[in-house]
Amino acid sequence: MKLVLVAHGTRDPRGGLVTAETAAMLQSYVDVPVVVAYADVVQPDVTSVLDGPAVVVPAFLASGYHVRVDIPAQIASSGRSDVVLTRPLGPDPLVVEAVRDRLRAAGHRPGDALVLAAAGSSDARALADVRVAARLLGASAVGYVATASPRVPGVVDGLRGRRVAVASWLLAPGAFHGSLAECGADVVSEPIGAHPLVVDVLLRRYHEALEHRRAA
């Protein structure tokens, strides 16, 4: 069953490059085609790439609307019954370890007040996933770039008096990550990107789906 890697979709070419790099890394580990699709904004969508048995793996950090509604709807629109949808990428301890790597590279020090910066969502389940990631990371607080509250600059300002590090709970560069440069933190990590630990989790999701299908 081919692996369909589903990203959110963005018109920022840097986001597309991260998705393409992740797909290429996945392809080096599996002997089936790895195909990229998008939940929103750009094409191809999930429906258009489903032409046979497939495992659809959402590269999303939380179980928000796209994961719970959009992607299943696109699978249903394909009319195929031989498609398996996996859990999303996050929150997973290995993805959190990838964030730790980005933090270390950015100059995070022990004792820094640590803020996890996420995109934000109106979906309570997605926000709950972010809180799980923050707990695994050991963050002092969570801040959001859009949609949800509190916003990152306000959280950073409330921690003044200590050195503040912001961990980017974002997969790729773009407007959301760019806004973190102005949040007032002493350290801001790079987006998670096409990290080997991210690829490990995506591969696990794929193989878990195959095992579940065989067992069924």
Tab-separated table of C-alpha atoms in Angstrom:
chain	number	residue	atom	x	y	z
A	1	MET	CA	0.000	0.000	0.000
A	2	LYS	CA	1.519	3.300	-1.041
A	3	LEU	CA	2.152	5.961	1.568
A	4	VAL	CA	0.308	9.255	1.144
A	5	LEU	CA	1.952	11.996	3.199
A	6	VAL	CA	-0.583	14.744	3.869
A	7	ALA	CA	0.588	18.240	4.783
A	8	HIS	CA	-1.562	21.251	5.546
A	9	GLY	CA	-0.598	23.127	2.407
A	10	THR	CA	0.941	26.571	2.036
A	11	ARG	CA	1.830	29.017	-0.712
A	12	ASP	CA	5.169	29.636	0.975
A	13	PRO	CA	7.707	27.620	-1.050
A	14	ARG	CA	9.722	26.888	2.095
A	15	GLY	CA	6.827	24.865	3.458
A	16	GLY	CA	6.654	22.858	0.264
A	17	LEU	CA	10.369	22.158	0.466
A	18	VAL	CA	10.044	20.751	3.995
A	19	THR	CA	7.235	18.453	2.840
A	20	ALA	CA	9.223	17.338	-0.206
A	21	GLU	CA	12.322	16.649	1.904
A	22	THR	CA	10.279	14.656	4.411
A	23	ALA	CA	8.723	12.612	1.607
A	24	ALA	CA	12.143	11.910	0.108
A	25	MET	CA	13.439	10.715	3.484
A	26	LEU	CA	10.411	8.450	3.871
A	27	GLN	CA	10.926	7.060	0.372
A	28	SER	CA	14.435	5.929	1.324
A	29	TYR	CA	12.922	3.598	3.955
A	30	VAL	CA	10.005	2.013	2.103
A	31	ASP	CA	9.718	0.091	-1.162
A	32	VAL	CA	6.323	1.534	-2.086
A	33	PRO	CA	5.611	4.942	-3.656
A	34	VAL	CA	5.488	7.910	-1.293
A	35	VAL	CA	3.074	10.540	-2.586
A	36	VAL	CA	2.459	14.031	-1.214
A	37	ALA	CA	-1.029	15.511	-0.882
A	38	TYR	CA	-2.418	18.585	0.862
A	39	ALA	CA	-5.424	19.127	3.090
A	40	ASP	CA	-5.891	22.765	2.056
A	41	VAL	CA	-4.592	25.754	0.076
A	42	VAL	CA	-2.689	23.937	-2.701
A	43	GLN	CA	-3.016	20.850	-4.875
A	44	PRO	CA	-2.995	17.901	-5.177
A	45	ASP	CA	-5.594	17.138	-2.533
A	46	VAL	CA	-5.960	13.715	-0.960
A	47	THR	CA	-8.828	12.601	-3.198
A	48	SER	CA	-6.851	13.140	-6.385
A	49	VAL	CA	-3.912	10.922	-5.389
A	50	LEU	CA	-5.964	7.911	-4.245
A	51	ASP	CA	-5.892	5.526	-7.193
A	52	GLY	CA	-5.286	2.277	-5.310
A	53	PRO	CA	-4.646	0.827	-1.860
A	54	ALA	CA	-3.005	3.456	0.344
A	55	VAL	CA	-2.093	4.460	3.860
A	56	VAL	CA	-2.761	8.148	4.462
A	57	VAL	CA	-0.450	9.666	7.075
A	58	PRO	CA	-1.286	13.217	8.256
A	59	ALA	CA	1.827	15.298	8.974
A	60	PHE	CA	-0.031	17.400	11.531
A	61	LEU	CA	1.011	18.180	15.085
A	62	ALA	CA	-2.508	18.030	16.515
A	63	SER	CA	-5.877	16.412	15.857
A	64	GLY	CA	-7.680	19.505	14.650
A	65	TYR	CA	-10.384	20.046	12.040
A	66	HIS	CA	-8.235	19.071	9.049
A	67	VAL	CA	-7.263	15.749	10.616
A	68	ARG	CA	-10.700	14.859	11.954
A	69	VAL	CA	-12.929	16.232	9.182
A	70	ASP	CA	-11.209	17.435	6.000
A	71	ILE	CA	-8.885	14.518	5.350
A	72	PRO	CA	-11.506	11.813	6.098
A	73	ALA	CA	-13.938	13.674	3.811
A	74	GLN	CA	-11.409	13.737	1.005
A	75	ILE	CA	-10.768	10.018	1.451
A	76	ALA	CA	-14.520	9.370	1.345
A	77	SER	CA	-14.808	11.420	-1.849
A	78	SER	CA	-12.383	9.068	-3.556
A	79	GLY	CA	-14.918	6.244	-3.194
A	80	ARG	CA	-12.178	3.814	-2.238
A	81	SER	CA	-12.545	1.266	0.540
A	82	ASP	CA	-8.889	0.201	0.526
A	83	VAL	CA	-7.506	3.349	2.178
A	84	VAL	CA	-6.339	3.486	5.812
A	85	LEU	CA	-6.020	6.763	7.690
A	86	THR	CA	-3.458	6.868	10.504
A	87	ARG	CA	-3.128	9.018	13.580
A	88	PRO	CA	-1.430	12.368	13.013
A	89	LEU	CA	2.244	13.026	13.636
A	90	GLY	CA	1.877	14.712	16.998
A	91	PRO	CA	1.946	14.988	19.850
A	92	ASP	CA	4.521	12.218	20.006
A	93	PRO	CA	7.518	12.021	22.356
A	94	LEU	CA	9.911	11.633	19.413
A	95	VAL	CA	8.596	14.819	17.800
A	96	VAL	CA	9.129	16.572	21.126
A	97	GLU	CA	12.726	15.292	21.090
A	98	ALA	CA	13.120	16.857	17.651
A	99	VAL	CA	12.003	20.161	19.180
A	100	ARG	CA	14.635	19.731	21.888
A	101	ASP	CA	17.258	19.387	19.150
A	102	ARG	CA	16.117	22.643	17.547
A	103	LEU	CA	16.168	24.357	20.942
A	104	ARG	CA	19.723	23.231	21.677
A	105	ALA	CA	20.854	24.473	18.275
A	106	ALA	CA	19.205	27.846	18.950
A	107	GLY	CA	21.053	28.316	22.239
A	108	HIS	CA	18.548	27.222	24.869
A	109	ARG	CA	20.111	26.990	28.338
A	110	PRO	CA	19.056	25.077	31.447
A	111	GLY	CA	17.059	27.430	33.622
A	112	ASP	CA	15.477	29.338	30.731
A	113	ALA	CA	11.754	29.936	30.991
A	114	LEU	CA	10.468	27.800	28.126
A	115	VAL	CA	7.408	28.657	26.020
A	116	LEU	CA	5.939	26.246	23.473
A	117	ALA	CA	4.689	28.293	20.518
A	118	ALA	CA	1.925	26.616	18.478
A	119	ALA	CA	-0.178	27.736	15.546
A	120	GLY	CA	-3.451	27.763	17.476
A	121	SER	CA	-6.866	26.298	16.738
A	122	SER	CA	-10.533	26.720	17.602
A	123	ASP	CA	-10.694	22.948	18.185
A	124	ALA	CA	-10.453	21.984	21.852
A	125	ARG	CA	-8.934	18.618	20.999
A	126	ALA	CA	-6.139	20.249	19.039
A	127	LEU	CA	-5.381	22.571	21.948
A	128	ALA	CA	-5.329	19.567	24.278
A	129	ASP	CA	-2.705	17.953	22.026
A	130	VAL	CA	-0.576	21.094	22.292
A	131	ARG	CA	-0.773	20.945	26.073
A	132	VAL	CA	0.408	17.322	25.966
A	133	ALA	CA	3.410	18.376	23.882
A	134	ALA	CA	4.172	21.221	26.305
A	135	ARG	CA	4.092	18.825	29.236
A	136	LEU	CA	6.422	16.381	27.479
A	137	LEU	CA	8.804	19.222	26.654
A	138	GLY	CA	8.721	20.625	30.178
A	139	ALA	CA	7.582	24.037	28.954
A	140	SER	CA	6.693	26.742	31.463
A	141	ALA	CA	3.773	27.900	29.320
A	142	VAL	CA	2.032	27.624	25.956
A	143	GLY	CA	1.480	30.527	23.575
A	144	TYR	CA	-0.307	30.654	20.238
A	145	VAL	CA	0.461	32.498	17.032
A	146	ALA	CA	-3.168	32.794	15.897
A	147	THR	CA	-6.759	31.744	16.621
A	148	ALA	CA	-6.253	30.695	20.255
A	149	SER	CA	-5.125	32.519	23.385
A	150	PRO	CA	-2.851	33.434	25.050
A	151	ARG	CA	-0.679	34.801	22.257
A	152	VAL	CA	3.056	34.201	22.309
A	153	PRO	CA	4.244	37.821	22.896
A	154	GLY	CA	1.986	38.187	25.933
A	155	VAL	CA	3.235	34.911	27.410
A	156	VAL	CA	6.861	35.929	26.846
A	157	ASP	CA	6.243	39.337	28.417
A	158	GLY	CA	4.726	37.693	31.484
A	159	LEU	CA	7.914	35.693	32.031
A	160	ARG	CA	10.221	38.710	32.008
A	161	GLY	CA	12.871	38.735	34.683
A	162	ARG	CA	14.167	35.434	33.357
A	163	ARG	CA	15.821	34.483	30.112
A	164	VAL	CA	13.025	33.227	27.847
A	165	ALA	CA	13.307	30.573	25.135
A	166	VAL	CA	10.522	29.877	22.658
A	167	ALA	CA	10.216	26.390	21.183
A	168	SER	CA	8.557	26.423	17.777
A	169	TRP	CA	5.797	23.770	17.638
A	170	LEU	CA	5.561	24.362	13.900
A	171	LEU	CA	6.686	22.080	11.118
A	172	ALA	CA	7.907	24.562	8.526
A	173	PRO	CA	8.998	28.163	7.987
A	174	GLY	CA	6.321	30.642	6.987
A	175	ALA	CA	4.316	33.579	8.279
A	176	PHE	CA	3.478	31.882	11.581
A	177	HIS	CA	7.080	31.075	12.413
A	178	GLY	CA	8.253	34.428	11.091
A	179	SER	CA	6.053	36.227	13.613
A	180	LEU	CA	7.988	34.598	16.461
A	181	ALA	CA	11.020	36.747	15.629
A	182	GLU	CA	9.129	39.713	17.083
A	183	CYS	CA	7.805	37.982	20.212
A	184	GLY	CA	10.503	39.382	22.519
A	185	ALA	CA	12.108	36.078	23.515
A	186	ASP	CA	15.855	35.705	24.008
A	187	VAL	CA	15.911	32.478	22.001
A	188	VAL	CA	13.533	31.174	19.315
A	189	SER	CA	14.108	27.712	17.870
A	190	GLU	CA	13.778	26.892	14.210
A	191	PRO	CA	10.700	24.972	13.004
A	192	ILE	CA	10.813	21.203	13.447
A	193	GLY	CA	11.303	20.627	9.721
A	194	ALA	CA	12.281	17.357	8.048
A	195	HIS	CA	13.899	15.980	11.192
A	196	PRO	CA	14.898	12.276	11.252
A	197	LEU	CA	12.786	11.735	14.374
A	198	VAL	CA	9.747	13.112	12.537
A	199	VAL	CA	10.405	10.618	9.760
A	200	ASP	CA	10.671	7.843	12.363
A	201	VAL	CA	7.207	8.693	13.704
A	202	LEU	CA	5.666	8.892	10.238
A	203	LEU	CA	7.150	5.485	9.380
A	204	ARG	CA	5.773	4.050	12.613
A	205	ARG	CA	2.307	5.382	11.768
A	206	TYR	CA	2.532	3.724	8.348
A	207	HIS	CA	3.663	0.333	9.666
A	208	GLU	CA	1.101	0.382	12.499
A	209	ALA	CA	-1.618	0.898	9.893
A	210	LEU	CA	-0.354	-2.049	7.842
A	211	GLU	CA	-0.288	-4.299	10.907
A	212	HIS	CA	-3.800	-3.216	11.897
A	213	ARG	CA	-5.076	-3.956	8.397
A	214	ARG	CA	-3.461	-7.394	8.382
A	215	ALA	CA	-4.925	-8.177	11.806
A	216	ALA	CA	-8.380	-7.100	10.671
